[in-house]
Coordinates of C-alpha atoms in Angstrom, one line a residue:
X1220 CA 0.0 0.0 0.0
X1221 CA 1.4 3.1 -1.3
X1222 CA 2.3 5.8 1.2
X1223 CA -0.1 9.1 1.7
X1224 CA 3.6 11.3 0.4
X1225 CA 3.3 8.9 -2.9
X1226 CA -0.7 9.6 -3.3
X1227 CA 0.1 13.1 -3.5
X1228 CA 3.5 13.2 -5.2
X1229 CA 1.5 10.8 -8.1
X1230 CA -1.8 13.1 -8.5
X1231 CA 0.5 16.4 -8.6
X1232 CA 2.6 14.3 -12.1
X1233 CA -1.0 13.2 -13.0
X1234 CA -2.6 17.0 -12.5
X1235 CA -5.2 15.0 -10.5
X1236 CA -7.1 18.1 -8.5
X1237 CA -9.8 18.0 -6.1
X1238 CA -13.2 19.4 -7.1
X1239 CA -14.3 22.5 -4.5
X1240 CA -17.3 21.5 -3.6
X1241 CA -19.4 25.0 -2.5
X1242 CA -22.0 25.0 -0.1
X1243 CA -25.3 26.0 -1.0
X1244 CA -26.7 29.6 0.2
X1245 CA -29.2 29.9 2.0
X1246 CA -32.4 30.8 0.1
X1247 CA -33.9 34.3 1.2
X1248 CA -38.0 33.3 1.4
X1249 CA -40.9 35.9 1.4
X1250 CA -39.7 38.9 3.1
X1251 CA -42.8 42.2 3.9
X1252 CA -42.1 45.7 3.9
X1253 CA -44.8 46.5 6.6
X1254 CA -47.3 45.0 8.6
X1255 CA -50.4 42.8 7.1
X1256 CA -48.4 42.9 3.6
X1257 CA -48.1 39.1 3.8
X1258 CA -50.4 37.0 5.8
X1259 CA -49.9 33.3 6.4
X1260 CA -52.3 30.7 7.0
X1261 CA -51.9 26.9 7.6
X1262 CA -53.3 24.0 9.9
X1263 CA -51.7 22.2 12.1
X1264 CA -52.7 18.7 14.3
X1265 CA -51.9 18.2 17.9
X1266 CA -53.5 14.9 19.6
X1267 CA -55.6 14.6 22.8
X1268 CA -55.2 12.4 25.8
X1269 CA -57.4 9.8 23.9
X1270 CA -55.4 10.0 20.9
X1271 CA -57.9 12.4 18.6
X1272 CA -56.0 14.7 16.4
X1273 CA -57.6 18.0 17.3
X1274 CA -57.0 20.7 14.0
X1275 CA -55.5 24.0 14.6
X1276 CA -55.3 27.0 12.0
X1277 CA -53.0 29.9 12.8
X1278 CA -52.8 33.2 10.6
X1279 CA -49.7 35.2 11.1
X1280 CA -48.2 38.3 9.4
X1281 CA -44.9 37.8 7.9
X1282 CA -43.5 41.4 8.7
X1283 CA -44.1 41.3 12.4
X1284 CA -44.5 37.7 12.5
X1285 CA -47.6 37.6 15.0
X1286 CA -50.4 35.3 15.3
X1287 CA -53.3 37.3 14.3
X1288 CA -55.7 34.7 15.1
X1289 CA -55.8 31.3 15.1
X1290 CA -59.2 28.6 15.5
X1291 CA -59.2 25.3 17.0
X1292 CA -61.8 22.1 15.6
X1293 CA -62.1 18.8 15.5
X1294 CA -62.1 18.3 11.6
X1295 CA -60.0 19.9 8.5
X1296 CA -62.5 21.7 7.0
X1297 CA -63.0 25.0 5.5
X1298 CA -64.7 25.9 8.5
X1299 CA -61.4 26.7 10.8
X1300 CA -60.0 28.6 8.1
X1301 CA -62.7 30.6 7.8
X1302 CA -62.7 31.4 11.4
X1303 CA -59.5 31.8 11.7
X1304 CA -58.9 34.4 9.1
X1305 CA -62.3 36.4 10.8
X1306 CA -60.1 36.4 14.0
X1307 CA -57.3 37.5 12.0
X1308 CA -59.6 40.4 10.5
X1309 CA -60.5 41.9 13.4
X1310 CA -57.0 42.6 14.5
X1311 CA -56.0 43.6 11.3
X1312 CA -59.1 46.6 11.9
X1313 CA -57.0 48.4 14.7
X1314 CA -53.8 48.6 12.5
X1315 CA -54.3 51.5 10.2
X1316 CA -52.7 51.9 6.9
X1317 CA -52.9 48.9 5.4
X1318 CA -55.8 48.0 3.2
X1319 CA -55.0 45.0 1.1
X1320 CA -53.0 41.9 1.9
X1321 CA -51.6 39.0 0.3
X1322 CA -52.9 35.6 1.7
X1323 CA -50.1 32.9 1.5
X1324 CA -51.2 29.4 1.6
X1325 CA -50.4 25.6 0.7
X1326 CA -52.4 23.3 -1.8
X1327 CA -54.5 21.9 1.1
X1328 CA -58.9 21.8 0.3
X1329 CA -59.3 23.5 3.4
X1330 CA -58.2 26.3 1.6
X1331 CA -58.9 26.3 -1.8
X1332 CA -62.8 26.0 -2.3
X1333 CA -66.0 28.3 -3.0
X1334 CA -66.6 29.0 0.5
X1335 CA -63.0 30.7 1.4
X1336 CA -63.4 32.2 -2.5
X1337 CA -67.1 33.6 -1.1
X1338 CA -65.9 34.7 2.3
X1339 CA -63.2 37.1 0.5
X1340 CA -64.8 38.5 -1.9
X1341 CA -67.5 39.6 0.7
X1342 CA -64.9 41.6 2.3
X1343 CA -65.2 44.9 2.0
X1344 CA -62.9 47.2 4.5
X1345 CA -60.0 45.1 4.3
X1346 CA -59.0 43.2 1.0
X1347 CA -57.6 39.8 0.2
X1348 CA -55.6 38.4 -2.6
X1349 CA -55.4 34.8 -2.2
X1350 CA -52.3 33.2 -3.7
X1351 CA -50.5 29.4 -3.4
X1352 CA -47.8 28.5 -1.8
X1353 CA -44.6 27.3 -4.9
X1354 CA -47.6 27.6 -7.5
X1355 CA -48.3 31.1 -7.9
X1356 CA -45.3 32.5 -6.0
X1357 CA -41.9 30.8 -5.8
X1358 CA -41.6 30.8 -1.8
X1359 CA -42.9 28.6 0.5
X1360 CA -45.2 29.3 2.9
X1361 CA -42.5 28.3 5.9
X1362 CA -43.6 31.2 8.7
X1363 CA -46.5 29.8 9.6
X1364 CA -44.4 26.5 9.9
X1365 CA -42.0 27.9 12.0
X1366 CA -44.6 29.4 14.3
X1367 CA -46.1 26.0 14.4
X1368 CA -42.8 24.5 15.5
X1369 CA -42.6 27.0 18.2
X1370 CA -46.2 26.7 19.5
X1371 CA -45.3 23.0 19.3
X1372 CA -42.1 23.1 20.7
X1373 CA -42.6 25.7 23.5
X1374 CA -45.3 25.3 24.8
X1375 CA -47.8 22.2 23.8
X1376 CA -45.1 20.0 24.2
X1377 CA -45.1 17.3 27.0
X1378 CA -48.7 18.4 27.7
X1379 CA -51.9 16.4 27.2
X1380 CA -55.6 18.0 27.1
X1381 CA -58.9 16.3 27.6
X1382 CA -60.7 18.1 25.3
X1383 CA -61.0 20.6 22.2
X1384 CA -62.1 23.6 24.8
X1385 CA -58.7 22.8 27.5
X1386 CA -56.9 22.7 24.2
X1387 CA -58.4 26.0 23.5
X1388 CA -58.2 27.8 26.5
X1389 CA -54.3 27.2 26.9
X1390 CA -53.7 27.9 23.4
X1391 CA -55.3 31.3 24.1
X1392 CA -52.7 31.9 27.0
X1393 CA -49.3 30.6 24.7
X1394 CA -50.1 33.0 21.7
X1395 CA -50.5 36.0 23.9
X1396 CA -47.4 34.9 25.6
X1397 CA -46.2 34.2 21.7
X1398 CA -47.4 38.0 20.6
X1399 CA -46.9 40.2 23.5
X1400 CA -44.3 38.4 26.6
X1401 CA -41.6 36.9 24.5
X1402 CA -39.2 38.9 22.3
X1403 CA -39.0 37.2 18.8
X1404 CA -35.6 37.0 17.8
X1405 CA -36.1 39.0 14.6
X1406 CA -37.0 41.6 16.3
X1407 CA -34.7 41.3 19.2
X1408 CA -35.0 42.9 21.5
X1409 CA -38.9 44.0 20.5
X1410 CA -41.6 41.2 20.5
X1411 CA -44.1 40.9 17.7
X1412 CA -46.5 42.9 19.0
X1413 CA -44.4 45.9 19.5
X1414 CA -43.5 45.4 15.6
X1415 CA -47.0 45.3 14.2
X1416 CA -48.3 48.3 16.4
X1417 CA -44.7 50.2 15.6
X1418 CA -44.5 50.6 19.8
X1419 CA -41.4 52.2 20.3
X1420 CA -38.9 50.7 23.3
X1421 CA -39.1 52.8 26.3
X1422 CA -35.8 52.1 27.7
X1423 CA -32.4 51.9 26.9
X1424 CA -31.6 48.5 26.0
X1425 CA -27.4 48.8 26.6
X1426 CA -28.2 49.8 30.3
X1427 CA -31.0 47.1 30.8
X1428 CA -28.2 44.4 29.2
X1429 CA -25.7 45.9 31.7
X1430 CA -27.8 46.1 34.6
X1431 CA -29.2 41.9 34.4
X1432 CA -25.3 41.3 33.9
X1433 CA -24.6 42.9 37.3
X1434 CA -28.2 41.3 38.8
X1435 CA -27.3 37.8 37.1
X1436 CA -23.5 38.2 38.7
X1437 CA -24.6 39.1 42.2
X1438 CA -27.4 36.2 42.5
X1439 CA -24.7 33.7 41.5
X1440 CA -22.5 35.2 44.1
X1441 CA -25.0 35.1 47.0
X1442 CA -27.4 31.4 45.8
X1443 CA -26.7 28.3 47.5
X1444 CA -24.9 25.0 47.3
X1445 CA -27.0 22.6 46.5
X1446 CA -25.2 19.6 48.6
X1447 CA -24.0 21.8 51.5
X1448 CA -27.0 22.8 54.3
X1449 CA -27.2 25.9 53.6
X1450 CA -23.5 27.6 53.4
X1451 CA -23.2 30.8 51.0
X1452 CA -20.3 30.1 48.1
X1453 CA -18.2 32.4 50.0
X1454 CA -18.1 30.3 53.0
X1455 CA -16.9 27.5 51.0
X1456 CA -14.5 29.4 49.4
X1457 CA -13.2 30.3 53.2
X1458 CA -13.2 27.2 54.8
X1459 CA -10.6 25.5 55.7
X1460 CA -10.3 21.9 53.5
X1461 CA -9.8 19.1 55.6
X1462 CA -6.9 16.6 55.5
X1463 CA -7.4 13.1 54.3
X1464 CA -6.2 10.5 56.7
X1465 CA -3.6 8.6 54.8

């Protein structure tokens, strides 16, 4: 077996070269210029306790990314899109500016057929252009997937619910918690409420980072040890270390 000196010394005689290989870029997806631009709308399934796979439609705006509204049933029907977008609506009515948006979706019946096509063209204040996901535009419609990750991830994960109305009442809690408590890393440091109202921070965001360094720093100097009874880390630090008896 030929040495790895001879390998290389034989493909430099031969001109034998190894092909670059480049990795692929990152493909830039739908990106909005302002708030309800973009909407998003897909279903989800999560099961029950029994084992029933409850449906559950979120619409979200891609600019801001926040759930606008979102409708739980026990079927994939039209039905929970429809519902969900009227929750969406009625957000959209407190953001002025905005009178048309773009409704991103995937192949799926429950949103292609006459009733969605009836429900939108009854709308009047606030217009809707419907258009398929990879079909009509190139992008996918991937933001509403990640949100279902994270709803999936973050919150219904590990938990099991008895029925559709538990399921519903928590899911009410974790997208307000979604939209208004959590920053969305985006945005950081601003959560997705603050970005589709245009709420300005009111505080400095250096000094806030500075000051839970110092809070963060003087809680680990004063917490406990967890094996000890009830010593501070400086105490141990202190004590003298006993000998071991040879």
């Amino acid at each position: 077996m030929a040495s790895l000196y001879s390998w290389y010394k034989y493909a430099r005689m031969w001109g034998i070269q190894k092909k670059l290989i480049k990795k692929q870029r990152k493909t830039v997806g739908l990106i909005a210029t302002c708030p309800n631009e973009y909407l998003h709308v897909d279903t989800t399934f999560y099961p029950l306790i029994d084992g029933k796979k409850i449906c559950i439609s979120f619409v979200m705006d891609n600019y801001s990314k926040m759930i606008l509204g979102f409708h739980v049933a026990s079927s994939n029907t039209f039905e929970i899109v429809r519902r969900s977008l009227g929750n969406a609506l009625k957000v959209i009515a407190t953001h002025p500016g905005q009178k048309h948006s773009y409704l991103v979706a995937d192949g799926g019946k429950e949103n292609h057929n006459q009733y969605i096509e009836a429900f939108i063209k009854k709308l009047s204040k606030h217009k809707i252009t419907k258009i398929r996901a990879l079909k009509d535009i190139r992008f996918s419609n991937s933001p509403v997937e990640a949100v279902h990750r994270t709803i999936k991830g973050r919150y219904l994960r590990n938990r099991k619910f008895e029925s559709i109305k538990a399921l519903r009442s928590y899911l009410k809690w974790a997208v307000e918690d979604y939209n208004v408590a959590r920053p969305h890393y985006k945005h950081r440091p601003r959560t997705p409420h603050e970005v589709y109202f245009g709420i300005p921070l009111d505080f400095d965001i250096r000094k806030r980072v500075k000051q839970a360094i110092k809070a963060r720093v003087k809680n680990n100097k004063c917490s406990k040890c967890v094996q000890c009874t009830g010593c501070s880390v400086k105490q141990l630090i202190t004590a003298p270390r006993l000998k071991k008896k040879a």
